[in-house]
C-alpha positions as a Python dict, from the first residue, in 0.01 Angstrom:
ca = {
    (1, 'X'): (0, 0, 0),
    (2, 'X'): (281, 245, 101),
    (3, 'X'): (413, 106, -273),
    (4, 'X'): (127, 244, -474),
    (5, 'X'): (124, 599, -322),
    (6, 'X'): (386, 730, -497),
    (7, 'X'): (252, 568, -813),
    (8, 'X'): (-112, 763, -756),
    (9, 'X'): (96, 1093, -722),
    (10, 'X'): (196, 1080, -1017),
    (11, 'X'): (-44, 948, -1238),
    (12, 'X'): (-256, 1263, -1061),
    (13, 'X'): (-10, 1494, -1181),
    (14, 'X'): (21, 1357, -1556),
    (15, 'X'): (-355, 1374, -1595),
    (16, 'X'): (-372, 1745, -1409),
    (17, 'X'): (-93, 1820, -1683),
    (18, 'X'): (-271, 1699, -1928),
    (19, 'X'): (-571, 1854, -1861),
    (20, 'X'): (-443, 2214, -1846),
    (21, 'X'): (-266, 2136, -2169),
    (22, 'X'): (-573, 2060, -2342),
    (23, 'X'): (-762, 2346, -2192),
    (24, 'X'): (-501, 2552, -2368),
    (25, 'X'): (-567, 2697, -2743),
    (26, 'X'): (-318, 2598, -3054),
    (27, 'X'): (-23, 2807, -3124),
    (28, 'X'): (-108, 3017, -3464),
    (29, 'X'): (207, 2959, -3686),
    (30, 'X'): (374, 3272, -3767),
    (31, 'X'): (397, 3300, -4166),
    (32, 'X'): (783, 3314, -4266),
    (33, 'X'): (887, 3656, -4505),
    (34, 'X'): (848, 3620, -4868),
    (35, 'X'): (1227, 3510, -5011),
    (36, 'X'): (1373, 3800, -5240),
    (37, 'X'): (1415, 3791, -5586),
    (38, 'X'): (1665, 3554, -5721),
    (39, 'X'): (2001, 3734, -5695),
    (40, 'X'): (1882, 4012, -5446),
    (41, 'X'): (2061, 3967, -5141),
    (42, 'X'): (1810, 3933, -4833),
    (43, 'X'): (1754, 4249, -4581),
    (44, 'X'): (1954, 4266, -4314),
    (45, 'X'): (1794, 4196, -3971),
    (46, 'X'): (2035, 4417, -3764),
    (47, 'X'): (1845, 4804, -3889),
    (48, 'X'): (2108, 4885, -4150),
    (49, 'X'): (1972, 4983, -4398),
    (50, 'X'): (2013, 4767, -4750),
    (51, 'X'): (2305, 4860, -4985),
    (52, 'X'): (2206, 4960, -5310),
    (53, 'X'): (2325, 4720, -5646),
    (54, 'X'): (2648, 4748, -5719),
    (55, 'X'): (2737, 4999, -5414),
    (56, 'X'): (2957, 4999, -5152),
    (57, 'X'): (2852, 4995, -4752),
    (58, 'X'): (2812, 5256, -4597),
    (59, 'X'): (3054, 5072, -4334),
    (60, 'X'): (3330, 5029, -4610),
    (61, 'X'): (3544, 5301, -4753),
    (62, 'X'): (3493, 5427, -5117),
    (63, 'X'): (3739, 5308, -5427),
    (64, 'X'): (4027, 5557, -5450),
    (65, 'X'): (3939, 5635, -5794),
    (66, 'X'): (3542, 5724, -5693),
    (67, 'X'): (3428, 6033, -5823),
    (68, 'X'): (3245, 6207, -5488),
    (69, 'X'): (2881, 6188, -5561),
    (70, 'X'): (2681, 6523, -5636),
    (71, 'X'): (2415, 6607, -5510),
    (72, 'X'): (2064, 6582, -5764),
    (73, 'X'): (1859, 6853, -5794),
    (74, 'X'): (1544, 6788, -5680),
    (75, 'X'): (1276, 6734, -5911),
    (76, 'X'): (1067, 7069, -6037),
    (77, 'X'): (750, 7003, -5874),
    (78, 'X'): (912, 6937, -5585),
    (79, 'X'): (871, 7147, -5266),
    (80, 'X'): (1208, 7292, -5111),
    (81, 'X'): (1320, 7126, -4831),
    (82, 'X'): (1194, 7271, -4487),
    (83, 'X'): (1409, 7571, -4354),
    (84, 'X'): (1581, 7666, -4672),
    (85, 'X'): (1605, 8043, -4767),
    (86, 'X'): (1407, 8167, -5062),
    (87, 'X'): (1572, 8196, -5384),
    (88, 'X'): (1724, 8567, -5438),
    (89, 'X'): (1568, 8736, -5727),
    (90, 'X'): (1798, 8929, -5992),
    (91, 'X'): (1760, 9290, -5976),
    (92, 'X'): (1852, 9503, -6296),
    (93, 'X'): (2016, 9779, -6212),
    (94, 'X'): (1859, 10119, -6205),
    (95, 'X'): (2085, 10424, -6300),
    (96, 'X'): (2021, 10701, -6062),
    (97, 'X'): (1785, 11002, -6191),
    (98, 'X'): (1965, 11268, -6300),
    (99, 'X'): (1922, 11593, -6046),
    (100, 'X'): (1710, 11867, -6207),
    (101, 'X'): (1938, 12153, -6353),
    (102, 'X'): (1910, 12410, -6088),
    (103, 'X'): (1671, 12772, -6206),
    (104, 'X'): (1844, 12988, -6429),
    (105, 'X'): (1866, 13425, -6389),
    (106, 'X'): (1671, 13554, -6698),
    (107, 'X'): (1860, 13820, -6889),
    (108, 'X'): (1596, 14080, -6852),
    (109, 'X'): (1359, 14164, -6556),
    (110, 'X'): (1026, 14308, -6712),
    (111, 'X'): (1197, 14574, -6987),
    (112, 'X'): (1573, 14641, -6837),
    (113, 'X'): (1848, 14405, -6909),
    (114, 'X'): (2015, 14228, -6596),
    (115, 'X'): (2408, 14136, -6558),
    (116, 'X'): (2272, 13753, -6590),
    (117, 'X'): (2405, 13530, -6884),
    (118, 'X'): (2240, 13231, -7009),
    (119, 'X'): (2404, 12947, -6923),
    (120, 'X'): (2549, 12736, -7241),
    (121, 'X'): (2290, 12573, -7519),
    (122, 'X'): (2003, 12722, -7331),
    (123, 'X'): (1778, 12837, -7593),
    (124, 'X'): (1574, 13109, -7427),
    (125, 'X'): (1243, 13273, -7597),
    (126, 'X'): (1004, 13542, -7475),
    (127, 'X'): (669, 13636, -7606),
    (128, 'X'): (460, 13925, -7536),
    (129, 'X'): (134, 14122, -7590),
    (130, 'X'): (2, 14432, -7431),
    (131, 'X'): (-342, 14626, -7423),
    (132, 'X'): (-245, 14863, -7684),
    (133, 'X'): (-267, 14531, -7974),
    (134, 'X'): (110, 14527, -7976),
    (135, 'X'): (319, 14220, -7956),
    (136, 'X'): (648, 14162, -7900),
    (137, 'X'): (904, 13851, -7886),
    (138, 'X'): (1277, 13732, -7799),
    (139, 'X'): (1446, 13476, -7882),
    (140, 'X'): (1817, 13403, -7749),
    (141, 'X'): (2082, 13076, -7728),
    (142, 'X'): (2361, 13068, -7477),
    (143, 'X'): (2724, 13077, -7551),
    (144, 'X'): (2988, 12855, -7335),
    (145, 'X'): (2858, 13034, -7016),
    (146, 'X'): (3037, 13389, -7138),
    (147, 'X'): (2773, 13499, -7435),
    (148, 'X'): (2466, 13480, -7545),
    (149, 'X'): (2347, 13551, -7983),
    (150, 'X'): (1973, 13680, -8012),
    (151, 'X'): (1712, 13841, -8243),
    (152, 'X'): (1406, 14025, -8115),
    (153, 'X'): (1064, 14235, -8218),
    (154, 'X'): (948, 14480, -8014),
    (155, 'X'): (661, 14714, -8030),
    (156, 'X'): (796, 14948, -7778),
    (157, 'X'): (928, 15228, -8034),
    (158, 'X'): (728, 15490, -8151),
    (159, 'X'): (709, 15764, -8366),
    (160, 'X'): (464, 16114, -8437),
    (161, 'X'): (472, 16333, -8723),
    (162, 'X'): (513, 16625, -8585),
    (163, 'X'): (577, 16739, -8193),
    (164, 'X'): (173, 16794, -8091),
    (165, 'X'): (31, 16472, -8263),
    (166, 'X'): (-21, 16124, -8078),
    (167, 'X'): (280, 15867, -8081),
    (168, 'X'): (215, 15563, -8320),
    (169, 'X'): (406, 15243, -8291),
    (170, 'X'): (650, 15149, -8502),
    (171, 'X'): (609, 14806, -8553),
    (172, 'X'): (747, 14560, -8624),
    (173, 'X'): (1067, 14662, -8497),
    (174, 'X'): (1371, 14388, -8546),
    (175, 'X'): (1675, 14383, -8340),
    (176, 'X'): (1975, 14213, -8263),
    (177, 'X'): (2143, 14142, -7993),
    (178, 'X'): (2524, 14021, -7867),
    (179, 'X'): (2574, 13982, -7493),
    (180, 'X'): (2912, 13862, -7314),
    (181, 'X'): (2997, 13896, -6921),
    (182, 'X'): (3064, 13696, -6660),
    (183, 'X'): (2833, 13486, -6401),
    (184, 'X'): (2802, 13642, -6017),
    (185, 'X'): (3110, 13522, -5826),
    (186, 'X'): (3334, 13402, -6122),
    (187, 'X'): (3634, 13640, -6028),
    (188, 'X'): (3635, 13712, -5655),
    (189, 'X'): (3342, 13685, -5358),
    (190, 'X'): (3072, 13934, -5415),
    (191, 'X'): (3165, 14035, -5766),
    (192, 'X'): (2819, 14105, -5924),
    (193, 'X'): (2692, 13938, -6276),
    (194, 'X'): (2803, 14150, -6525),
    (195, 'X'): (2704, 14166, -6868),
    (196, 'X'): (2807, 14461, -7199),
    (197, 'X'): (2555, 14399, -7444),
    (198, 'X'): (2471, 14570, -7777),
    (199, 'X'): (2193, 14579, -7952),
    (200, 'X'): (2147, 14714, -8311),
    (201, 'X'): (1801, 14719, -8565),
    (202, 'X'): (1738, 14627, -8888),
    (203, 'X'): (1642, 14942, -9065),
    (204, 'X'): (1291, 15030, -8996),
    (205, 'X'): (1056, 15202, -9366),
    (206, 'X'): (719, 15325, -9371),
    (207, 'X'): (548, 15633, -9504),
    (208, 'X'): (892, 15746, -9661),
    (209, 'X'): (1033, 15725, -9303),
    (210, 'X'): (1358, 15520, -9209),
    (211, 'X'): (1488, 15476, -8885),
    (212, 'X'): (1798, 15295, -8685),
    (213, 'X'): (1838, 15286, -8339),
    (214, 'X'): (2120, 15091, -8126),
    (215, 'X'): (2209, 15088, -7807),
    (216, 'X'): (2482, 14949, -7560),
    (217, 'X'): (2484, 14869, -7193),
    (218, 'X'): (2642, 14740, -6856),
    (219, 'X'): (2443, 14604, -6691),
    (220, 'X'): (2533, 14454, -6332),
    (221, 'X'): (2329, 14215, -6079),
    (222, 'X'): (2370, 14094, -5755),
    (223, 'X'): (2185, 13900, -5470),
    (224, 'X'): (2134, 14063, -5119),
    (225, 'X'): (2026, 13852, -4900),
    (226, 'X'): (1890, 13522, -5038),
    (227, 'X'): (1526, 13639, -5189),
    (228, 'X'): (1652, 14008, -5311),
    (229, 'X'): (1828, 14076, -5635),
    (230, 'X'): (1924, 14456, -5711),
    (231, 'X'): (2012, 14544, -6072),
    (232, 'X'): (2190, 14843, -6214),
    (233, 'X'): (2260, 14940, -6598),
    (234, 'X'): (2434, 15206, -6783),
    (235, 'X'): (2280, 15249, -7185),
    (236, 'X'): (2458, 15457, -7448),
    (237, 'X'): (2218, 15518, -7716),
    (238, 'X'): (2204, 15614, -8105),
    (239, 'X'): (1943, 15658, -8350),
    (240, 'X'): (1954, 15737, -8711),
    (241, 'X'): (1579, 15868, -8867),
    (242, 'X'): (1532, 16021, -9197),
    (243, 'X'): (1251, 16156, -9368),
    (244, 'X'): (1195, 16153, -9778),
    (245, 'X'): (1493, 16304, -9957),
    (246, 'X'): (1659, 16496, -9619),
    (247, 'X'): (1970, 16351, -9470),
    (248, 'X'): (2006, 16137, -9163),
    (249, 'X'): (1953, 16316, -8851),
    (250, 'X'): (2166, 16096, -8598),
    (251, 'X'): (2109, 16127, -8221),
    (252, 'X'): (2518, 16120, -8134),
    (253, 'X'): (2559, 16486, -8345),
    (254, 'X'): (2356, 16572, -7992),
    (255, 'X'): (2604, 16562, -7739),
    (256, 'X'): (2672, 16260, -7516),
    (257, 'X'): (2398, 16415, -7252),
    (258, 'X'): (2107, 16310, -7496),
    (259, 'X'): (2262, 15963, -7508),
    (260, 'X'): (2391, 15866, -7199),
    (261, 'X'): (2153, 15681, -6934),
    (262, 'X'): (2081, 15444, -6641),
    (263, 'X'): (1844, 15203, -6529),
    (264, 'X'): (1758, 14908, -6364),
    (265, 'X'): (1541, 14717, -6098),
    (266, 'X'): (1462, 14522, -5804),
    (267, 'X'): (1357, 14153, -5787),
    (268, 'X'): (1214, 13981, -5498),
    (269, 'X'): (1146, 13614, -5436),
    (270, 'X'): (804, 13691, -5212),
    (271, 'X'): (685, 13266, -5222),
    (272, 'X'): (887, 12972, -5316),
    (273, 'X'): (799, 13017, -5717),
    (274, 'X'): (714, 13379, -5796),
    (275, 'X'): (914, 13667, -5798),
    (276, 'X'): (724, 14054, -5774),
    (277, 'X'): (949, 14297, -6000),
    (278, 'X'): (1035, 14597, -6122),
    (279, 'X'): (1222, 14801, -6319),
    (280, 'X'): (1288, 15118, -6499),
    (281, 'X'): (1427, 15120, -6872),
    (282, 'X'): (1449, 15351, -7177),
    (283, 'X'): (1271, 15367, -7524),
    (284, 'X'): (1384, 15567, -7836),
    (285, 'X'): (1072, 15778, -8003),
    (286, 'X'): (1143, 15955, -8284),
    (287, 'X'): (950, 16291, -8446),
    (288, 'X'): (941, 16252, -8815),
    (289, 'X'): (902, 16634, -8874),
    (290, 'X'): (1050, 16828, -8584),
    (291, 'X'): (1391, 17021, -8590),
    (292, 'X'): (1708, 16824, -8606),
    (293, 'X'): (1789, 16804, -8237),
    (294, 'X'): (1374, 16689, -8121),
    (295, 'X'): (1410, 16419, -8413),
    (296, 'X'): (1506, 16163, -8158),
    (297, 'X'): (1462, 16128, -7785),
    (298, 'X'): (1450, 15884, -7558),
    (299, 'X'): (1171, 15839, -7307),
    (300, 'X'): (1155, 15616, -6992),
    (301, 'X'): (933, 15336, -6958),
    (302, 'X'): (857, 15178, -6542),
    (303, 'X'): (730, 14876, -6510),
    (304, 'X'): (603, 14679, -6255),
    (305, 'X'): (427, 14289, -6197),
    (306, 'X'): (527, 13948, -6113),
    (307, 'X'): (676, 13606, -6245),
    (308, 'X'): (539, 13314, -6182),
    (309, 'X'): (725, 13002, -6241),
    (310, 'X'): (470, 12746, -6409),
    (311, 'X'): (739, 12466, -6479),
    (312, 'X'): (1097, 12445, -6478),
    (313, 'X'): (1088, 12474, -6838),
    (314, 'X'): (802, 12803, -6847),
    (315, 'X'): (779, 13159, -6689),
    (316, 'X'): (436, 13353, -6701),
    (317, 'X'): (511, 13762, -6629),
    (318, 'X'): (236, 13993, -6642),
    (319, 'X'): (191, 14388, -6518),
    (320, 'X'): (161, 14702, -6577),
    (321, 'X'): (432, 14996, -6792),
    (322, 'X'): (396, 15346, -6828),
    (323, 'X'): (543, 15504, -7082),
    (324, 'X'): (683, 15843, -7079),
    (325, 'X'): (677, 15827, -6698),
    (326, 'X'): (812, 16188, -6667),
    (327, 'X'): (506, 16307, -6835),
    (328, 'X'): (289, 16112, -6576),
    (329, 'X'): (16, 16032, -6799),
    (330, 'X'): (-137, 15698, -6671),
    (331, 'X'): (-380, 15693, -6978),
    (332, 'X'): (-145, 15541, -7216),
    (333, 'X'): (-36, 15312, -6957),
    (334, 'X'): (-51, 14954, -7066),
    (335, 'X'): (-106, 14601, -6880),
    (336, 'X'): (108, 14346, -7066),
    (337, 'X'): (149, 13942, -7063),
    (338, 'X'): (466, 13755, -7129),
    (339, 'X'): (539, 13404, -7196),
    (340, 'X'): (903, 13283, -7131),
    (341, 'X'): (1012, 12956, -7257),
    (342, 'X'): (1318, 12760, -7192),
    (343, 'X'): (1462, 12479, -7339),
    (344, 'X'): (1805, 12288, -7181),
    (345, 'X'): (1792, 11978, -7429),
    (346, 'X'): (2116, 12098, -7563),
    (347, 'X'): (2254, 12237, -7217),
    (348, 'X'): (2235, 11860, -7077),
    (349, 'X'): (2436, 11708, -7401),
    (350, 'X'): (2694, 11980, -7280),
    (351, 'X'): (2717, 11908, -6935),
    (352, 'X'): (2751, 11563, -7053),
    (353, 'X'): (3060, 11607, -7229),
    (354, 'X'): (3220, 11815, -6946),
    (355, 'X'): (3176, 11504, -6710),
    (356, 'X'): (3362, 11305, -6964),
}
């Protein structure tokens, strides 16, 4: 009996075993990988990843005579990778404007001539008209900074048949002009613009009447202050007039005190682009019948208005002139327009060359 007990112990335990092995479910095979293609060797199992045909490990060095790979562009469509700087446009070049020339000083104010000289290949031209139905116009180029050529028409000088009649104008009225000088500053501090002009006419016939006049001046300006410009001139006239079959009577058999006088004028710059002006100037007249030394005389003319600067390239003046001033009559006065025009096309093909 104490034989067998043993022998029950363990035929309990087999059939407790083999009861919890049956109450157990079957293992599920796991499926083994699908075998590469012939000739492709099989994945590692340790992470690394798989070397590509023909290329060496990343583990192993490369050939000596490897050319270092490049790196390929990526493909268009492609996004750029995250963190890269945008792509830096070309920019074209722009040249840098050109600074506008600066404002030029006009060789007349209103009437009298200034010490001012156009500057070189500025083509300057003036045009006029007054109450009375005259018009009048100017047209001048600069010369290397030193000169200036021009031709004009002016309406300005008149002429009676005898001493009690009304003036008529003697129009149109050509004239020529030559100025040279130098700009303000040129030789020392504070030397003014100065300018010695002459002007001479084209012989003037109507009614059996001829007449010449010329005329030349110093003129000198200068800036006080920095909106004030003052401006001075000496004029030495002649005149020539003749009348049917008589000889000329000329102004210079008169004595140098019927020739010899001075004017000038005062500009101010009141607002940024307009100047208020004025200025007193001198106007042959000529008496087609009176005694030799009344034939010719010269009256003044004042004048008074503003500029206005409409463009860099365009002047507008407009005002008021008396002639005869000394007489005071106001009813002959007239109120007059002018037009100035400026063109500096050729003045920028100079300055051109002097940068060269």
């Amino acid at each position: 009996m104490s034989m067998n007990v043993p022998k029950l112990l363990i035929a309990g335990a087999v059939a407790l075993t083999a009861g919890v092995a049956t109450a157990q479910p079957m293992p599920v095979p796991i499926p083994l990988p699908t075998p590469p293609p012939t000739g492709t060797p099989p994945p590692p199992t340790d992470g690394t990843p798989p070397p590509t045909d023909g290329a060496t490990p990343t583990d192993a060095p490369p050939p000596a005579d490897a050319t270092p790979p490049t790196d390929a562009p990526p493909p268009v469509d492609a996004p750029p990778p995250l963190g890269t700087p945008p792509p830096i446009e070309s920019v074209t070049e722009v040249p840098a404007s050109e600074e506008p020339p600066p404002p030029i000083d006009l060789p007349e104010l209103l009437l009298a001539p200034s010490g001012a000289m156009l500057p070189a290949g500025v083509i300057y031209s003036r045009s006029g008209v007054d109450t009375s139905g005259g018009l009048s116009s100017d047209m001048r180029f600069g010369l290397g900074d030193v000169a200036e050529f021009g031709v004009a028409v002016t309406d300005l000088v008149r002429g009676r048949e005898a001493s009690g009649l009304t003036p008529r104008r003697m129009a149109p009225f050509y004239t020529a002009t030559f100025r040279m000088g130098l700009a303000e500053d040129r030789l020392f501090r504070h030397q003014p613009a100065l300018a010695l002009g002459f002007r001479k006419s084209f012989e003037y016939e109507a009614d059996n009447h001829r007449a010449r006049i010329a005329e030349l001046h110093l003129a000198a300006s200068g800036h006080v202050g920095t909106r004030t410009t003052v401006h001075l001139n000496g004029s030495f006239w002649d005149a020539s007039v003749e009348t049917g079959d008589e000889g000329a009577v000329l102004l210079h058999d008169q004595g140098l005190g019927r020739q010899f006088r001075v004017g000038g004028g005062v500009a101010v710059r009141a607002v940024e682009d307009a100047d208020i002006l004025i200025d007193y100037a001198w106007v042959p007249e000529f008496c087609f019948t009176c005694s030799a030394p009344n034939r010719t005389r010269l009256r003044p003319i004042l004048s008074w208005g503003v500029r206005y600067d409409l463009a860099s390239w365009a002047q507008l003046q407009s005002g008021v002139r008396v002639p005869d001033i000394g007489d005071a009559n106001l009813l002959d006065a007239q109120i007059f327009g002018q037009l100035t025009l400026i063109n500096r096309s050729i003045e920028r093909v100079v300055d051109r060359r002097r940068r060269r």
